Short mmCIF file of C-alpha atoms in Angstrom, two decimals:
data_model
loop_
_atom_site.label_atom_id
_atom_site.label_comp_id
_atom_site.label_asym_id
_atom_site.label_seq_id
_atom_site.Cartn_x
_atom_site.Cartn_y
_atom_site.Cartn_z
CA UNK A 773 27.36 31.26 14.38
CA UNK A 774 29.83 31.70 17.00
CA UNK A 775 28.96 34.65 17.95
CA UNK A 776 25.94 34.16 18.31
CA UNK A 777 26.55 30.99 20.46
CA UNK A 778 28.39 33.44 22.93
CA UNK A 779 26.08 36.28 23.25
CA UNK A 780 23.48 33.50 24.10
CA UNK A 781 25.94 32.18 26.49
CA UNK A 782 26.98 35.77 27.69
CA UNK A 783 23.26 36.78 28.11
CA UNK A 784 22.54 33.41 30.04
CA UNK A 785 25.09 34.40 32.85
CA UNK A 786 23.96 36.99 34.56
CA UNK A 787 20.80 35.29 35.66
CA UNK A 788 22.01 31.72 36.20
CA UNK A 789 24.40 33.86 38.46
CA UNK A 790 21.48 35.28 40.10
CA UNK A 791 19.55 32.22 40.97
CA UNK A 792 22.82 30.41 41.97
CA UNK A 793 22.91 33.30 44.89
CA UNK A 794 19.15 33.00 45.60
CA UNK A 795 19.63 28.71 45.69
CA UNK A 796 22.61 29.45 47.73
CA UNK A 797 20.91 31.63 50.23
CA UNK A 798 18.14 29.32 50.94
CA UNK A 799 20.29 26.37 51.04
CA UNK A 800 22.26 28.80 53.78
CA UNK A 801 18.93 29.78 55.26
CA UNK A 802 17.57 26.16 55.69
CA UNK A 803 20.88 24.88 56.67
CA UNK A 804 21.71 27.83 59.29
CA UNK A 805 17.84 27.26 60.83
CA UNK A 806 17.79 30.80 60.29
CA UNK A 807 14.69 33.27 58.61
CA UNK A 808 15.65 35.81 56.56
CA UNK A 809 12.17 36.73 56.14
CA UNK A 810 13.25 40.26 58.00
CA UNK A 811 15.33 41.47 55.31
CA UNK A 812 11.66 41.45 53.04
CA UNK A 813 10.04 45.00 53.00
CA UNK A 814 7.78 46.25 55.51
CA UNK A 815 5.87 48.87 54.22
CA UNK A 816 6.03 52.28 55.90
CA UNK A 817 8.25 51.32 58.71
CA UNK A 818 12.16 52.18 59.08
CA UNK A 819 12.65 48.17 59.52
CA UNK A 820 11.52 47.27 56.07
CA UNK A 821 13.45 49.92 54.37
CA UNK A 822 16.43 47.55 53.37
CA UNK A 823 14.30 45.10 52.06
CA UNK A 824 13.87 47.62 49.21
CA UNK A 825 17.45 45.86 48.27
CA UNK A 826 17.06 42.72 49.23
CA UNK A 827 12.92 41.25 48.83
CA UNK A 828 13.81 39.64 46.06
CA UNK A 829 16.78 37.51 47.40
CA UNK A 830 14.42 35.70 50.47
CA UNK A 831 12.09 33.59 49.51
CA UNK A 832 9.51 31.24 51.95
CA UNK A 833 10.54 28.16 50.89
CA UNK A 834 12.16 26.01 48.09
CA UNK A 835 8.26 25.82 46.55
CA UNK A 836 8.30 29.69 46.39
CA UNK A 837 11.81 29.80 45.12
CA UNK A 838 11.37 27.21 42.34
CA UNK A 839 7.99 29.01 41.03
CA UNK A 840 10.31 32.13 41.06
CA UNK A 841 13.27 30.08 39.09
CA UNK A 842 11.96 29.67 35.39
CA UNK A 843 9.91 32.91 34.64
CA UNK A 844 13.50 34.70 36.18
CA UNK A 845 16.05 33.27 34.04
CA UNK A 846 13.94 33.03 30.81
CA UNK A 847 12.70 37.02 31.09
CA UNK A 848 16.33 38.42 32.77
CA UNK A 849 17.78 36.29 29.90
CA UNK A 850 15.25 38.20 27.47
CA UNK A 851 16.60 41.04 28.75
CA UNK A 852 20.24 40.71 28.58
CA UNK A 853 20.10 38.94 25.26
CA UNK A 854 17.88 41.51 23.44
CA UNK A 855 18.59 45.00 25.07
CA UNK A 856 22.06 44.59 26.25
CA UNK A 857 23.11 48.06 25.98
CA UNK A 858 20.75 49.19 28.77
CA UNK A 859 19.75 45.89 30.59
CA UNK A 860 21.81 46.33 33.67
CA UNK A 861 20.36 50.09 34.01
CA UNK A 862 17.04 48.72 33.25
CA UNK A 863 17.29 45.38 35.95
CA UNK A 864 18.60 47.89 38.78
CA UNK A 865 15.57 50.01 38.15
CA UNK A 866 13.05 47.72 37.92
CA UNK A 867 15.12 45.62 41.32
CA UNK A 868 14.66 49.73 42.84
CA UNK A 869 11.52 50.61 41.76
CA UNK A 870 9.46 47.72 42.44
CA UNK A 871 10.73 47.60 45.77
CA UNK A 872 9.95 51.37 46.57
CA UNK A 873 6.35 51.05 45.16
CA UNK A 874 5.83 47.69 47.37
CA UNK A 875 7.50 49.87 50.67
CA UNK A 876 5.04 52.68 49.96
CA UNK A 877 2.04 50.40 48.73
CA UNK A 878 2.27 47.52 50.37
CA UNK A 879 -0.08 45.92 53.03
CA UNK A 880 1.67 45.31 56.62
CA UNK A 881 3.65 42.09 56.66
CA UNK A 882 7.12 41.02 54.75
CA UNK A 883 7.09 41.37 51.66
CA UNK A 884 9.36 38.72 49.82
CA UNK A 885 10.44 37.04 47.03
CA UNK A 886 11.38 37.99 43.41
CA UNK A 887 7.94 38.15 42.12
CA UNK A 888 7.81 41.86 41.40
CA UNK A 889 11.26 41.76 39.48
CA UNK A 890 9.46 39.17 37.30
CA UNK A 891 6.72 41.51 36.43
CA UNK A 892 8.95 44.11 36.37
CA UNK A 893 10.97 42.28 33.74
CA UNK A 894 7.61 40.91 31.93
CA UNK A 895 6.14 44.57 31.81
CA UNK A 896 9.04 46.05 30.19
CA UNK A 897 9.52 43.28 27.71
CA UNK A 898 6.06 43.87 26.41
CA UNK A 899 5.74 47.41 26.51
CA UNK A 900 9.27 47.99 25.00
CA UNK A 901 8.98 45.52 22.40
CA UNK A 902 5.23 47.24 21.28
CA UNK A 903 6.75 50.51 21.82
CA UNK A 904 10.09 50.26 19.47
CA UNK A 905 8.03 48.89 16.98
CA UNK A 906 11.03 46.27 15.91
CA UNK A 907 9.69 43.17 14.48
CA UNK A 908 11.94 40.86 17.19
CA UNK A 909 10.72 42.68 20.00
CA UNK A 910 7.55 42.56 18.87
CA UNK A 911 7.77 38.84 18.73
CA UNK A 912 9.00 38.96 22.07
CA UNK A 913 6.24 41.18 23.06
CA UNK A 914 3.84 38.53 21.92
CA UNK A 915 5.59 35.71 23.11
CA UNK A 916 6.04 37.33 27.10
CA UNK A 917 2.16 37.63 26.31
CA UNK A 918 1.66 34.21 25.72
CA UNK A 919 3.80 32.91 28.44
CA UNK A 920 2.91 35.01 31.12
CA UNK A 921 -0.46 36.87 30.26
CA UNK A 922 -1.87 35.47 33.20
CA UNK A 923 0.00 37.19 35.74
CA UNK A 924 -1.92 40.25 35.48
CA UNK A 925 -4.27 38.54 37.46
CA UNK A 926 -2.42 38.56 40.72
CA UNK A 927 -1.76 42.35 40.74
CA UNK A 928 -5.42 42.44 42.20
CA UNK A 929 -6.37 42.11 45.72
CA UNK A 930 -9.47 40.14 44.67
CA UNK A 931 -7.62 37.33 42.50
CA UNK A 932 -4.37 37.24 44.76
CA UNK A 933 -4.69 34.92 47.35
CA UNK A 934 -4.40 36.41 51.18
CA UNK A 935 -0.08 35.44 51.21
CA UNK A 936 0.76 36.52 48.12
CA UNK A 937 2.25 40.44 47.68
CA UNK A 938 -0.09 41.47 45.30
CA UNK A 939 1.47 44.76 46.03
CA UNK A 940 5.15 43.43 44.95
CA UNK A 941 3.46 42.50 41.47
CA UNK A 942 1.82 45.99 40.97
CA UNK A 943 4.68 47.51 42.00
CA UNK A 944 6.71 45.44 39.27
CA UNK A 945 4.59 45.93 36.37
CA UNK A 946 4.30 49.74 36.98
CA UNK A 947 8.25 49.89 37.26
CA UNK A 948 9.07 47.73 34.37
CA UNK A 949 6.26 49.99 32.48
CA UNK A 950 8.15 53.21 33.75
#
């Protein structure tokens, strides 16, 4: 039982870390009058090439931030908790590769926010959990289905609404498939 209690606990840290650095930054951002909107991705241009690293660290506002906030810990915790052998390797990538697909993708603007790590994150849960065939991820599978089914929708031009990347969310569910 106490084991369990601290691999919970263990797999919980990593992303409350996380969103304590995001919180931080905004409170920085806000405080500072500063925009950090620049250090987004903008697509095909040497300027937005760092956001690659950093898109999902700015976010527009504390609105955007706190949509971002739930879905992030519970599916980074997910991941941690249930594949935590490879979910370091498998965060970077989908961080990477969500980020690359937006740059090369991606309408011109700034591109921000941690969206596309969350369907990143939701993309691999599902398709790893139907893939391994192991009854637990399975469940997962169907429970990332039930919880966040509805995101597909905003991977579309036509259902995304004219500020939101849809790009960033493509790019995250084909890097969390990959």
């Amino acid at each position: 039982m106490k084991r369990d209690i601290q691999r919970i606990m263990l797999a919980a840290a990593k992303p409350l870390f996380l969103i304590f650095i995001l919180y931080m930054l905004k409170i920085v951002e806000v405080g500072m009058h500063w925009d950090l909107s620049h250090l987004g991705i903008y697509p095909m241009e040497k300027r937005g090439v760092f956001g690659i690293l950093t898109h999902p660290l700015i976010h527009s506002g504390f609105s955007h931030l706190l949509a971002n906030t739930l879905p992030l810990f519970f599916l980074s915790w997910c991941l941690f908790y249930f594949y935590r052998g490879i979910a370091g390797k498998i965060f970077i990538l989908i961080w990477i590769g969500a980020g690359l697909l937006t740059f090369i993708i991606g309408k011109p603007g700034w591109h921000i926010g941690a969206s596309g790590l969350i369907y990143g994150l939701a993309f691999f849960l599902f398709f790893s959990g139907i893939l391994r065939k192991h009854v637990p991820l399975v469940a997962l599978s169907l429970l990332v289905t039930f919880l966040y089914g509805s995101l597909v929708w905003n991977m579309f031009p036509q259902f995304a609404s004219s500020t939101t990347s849809w790009e960033g969310h493509l790019g995250g569910a084909a890097a969390g498939i990959a």
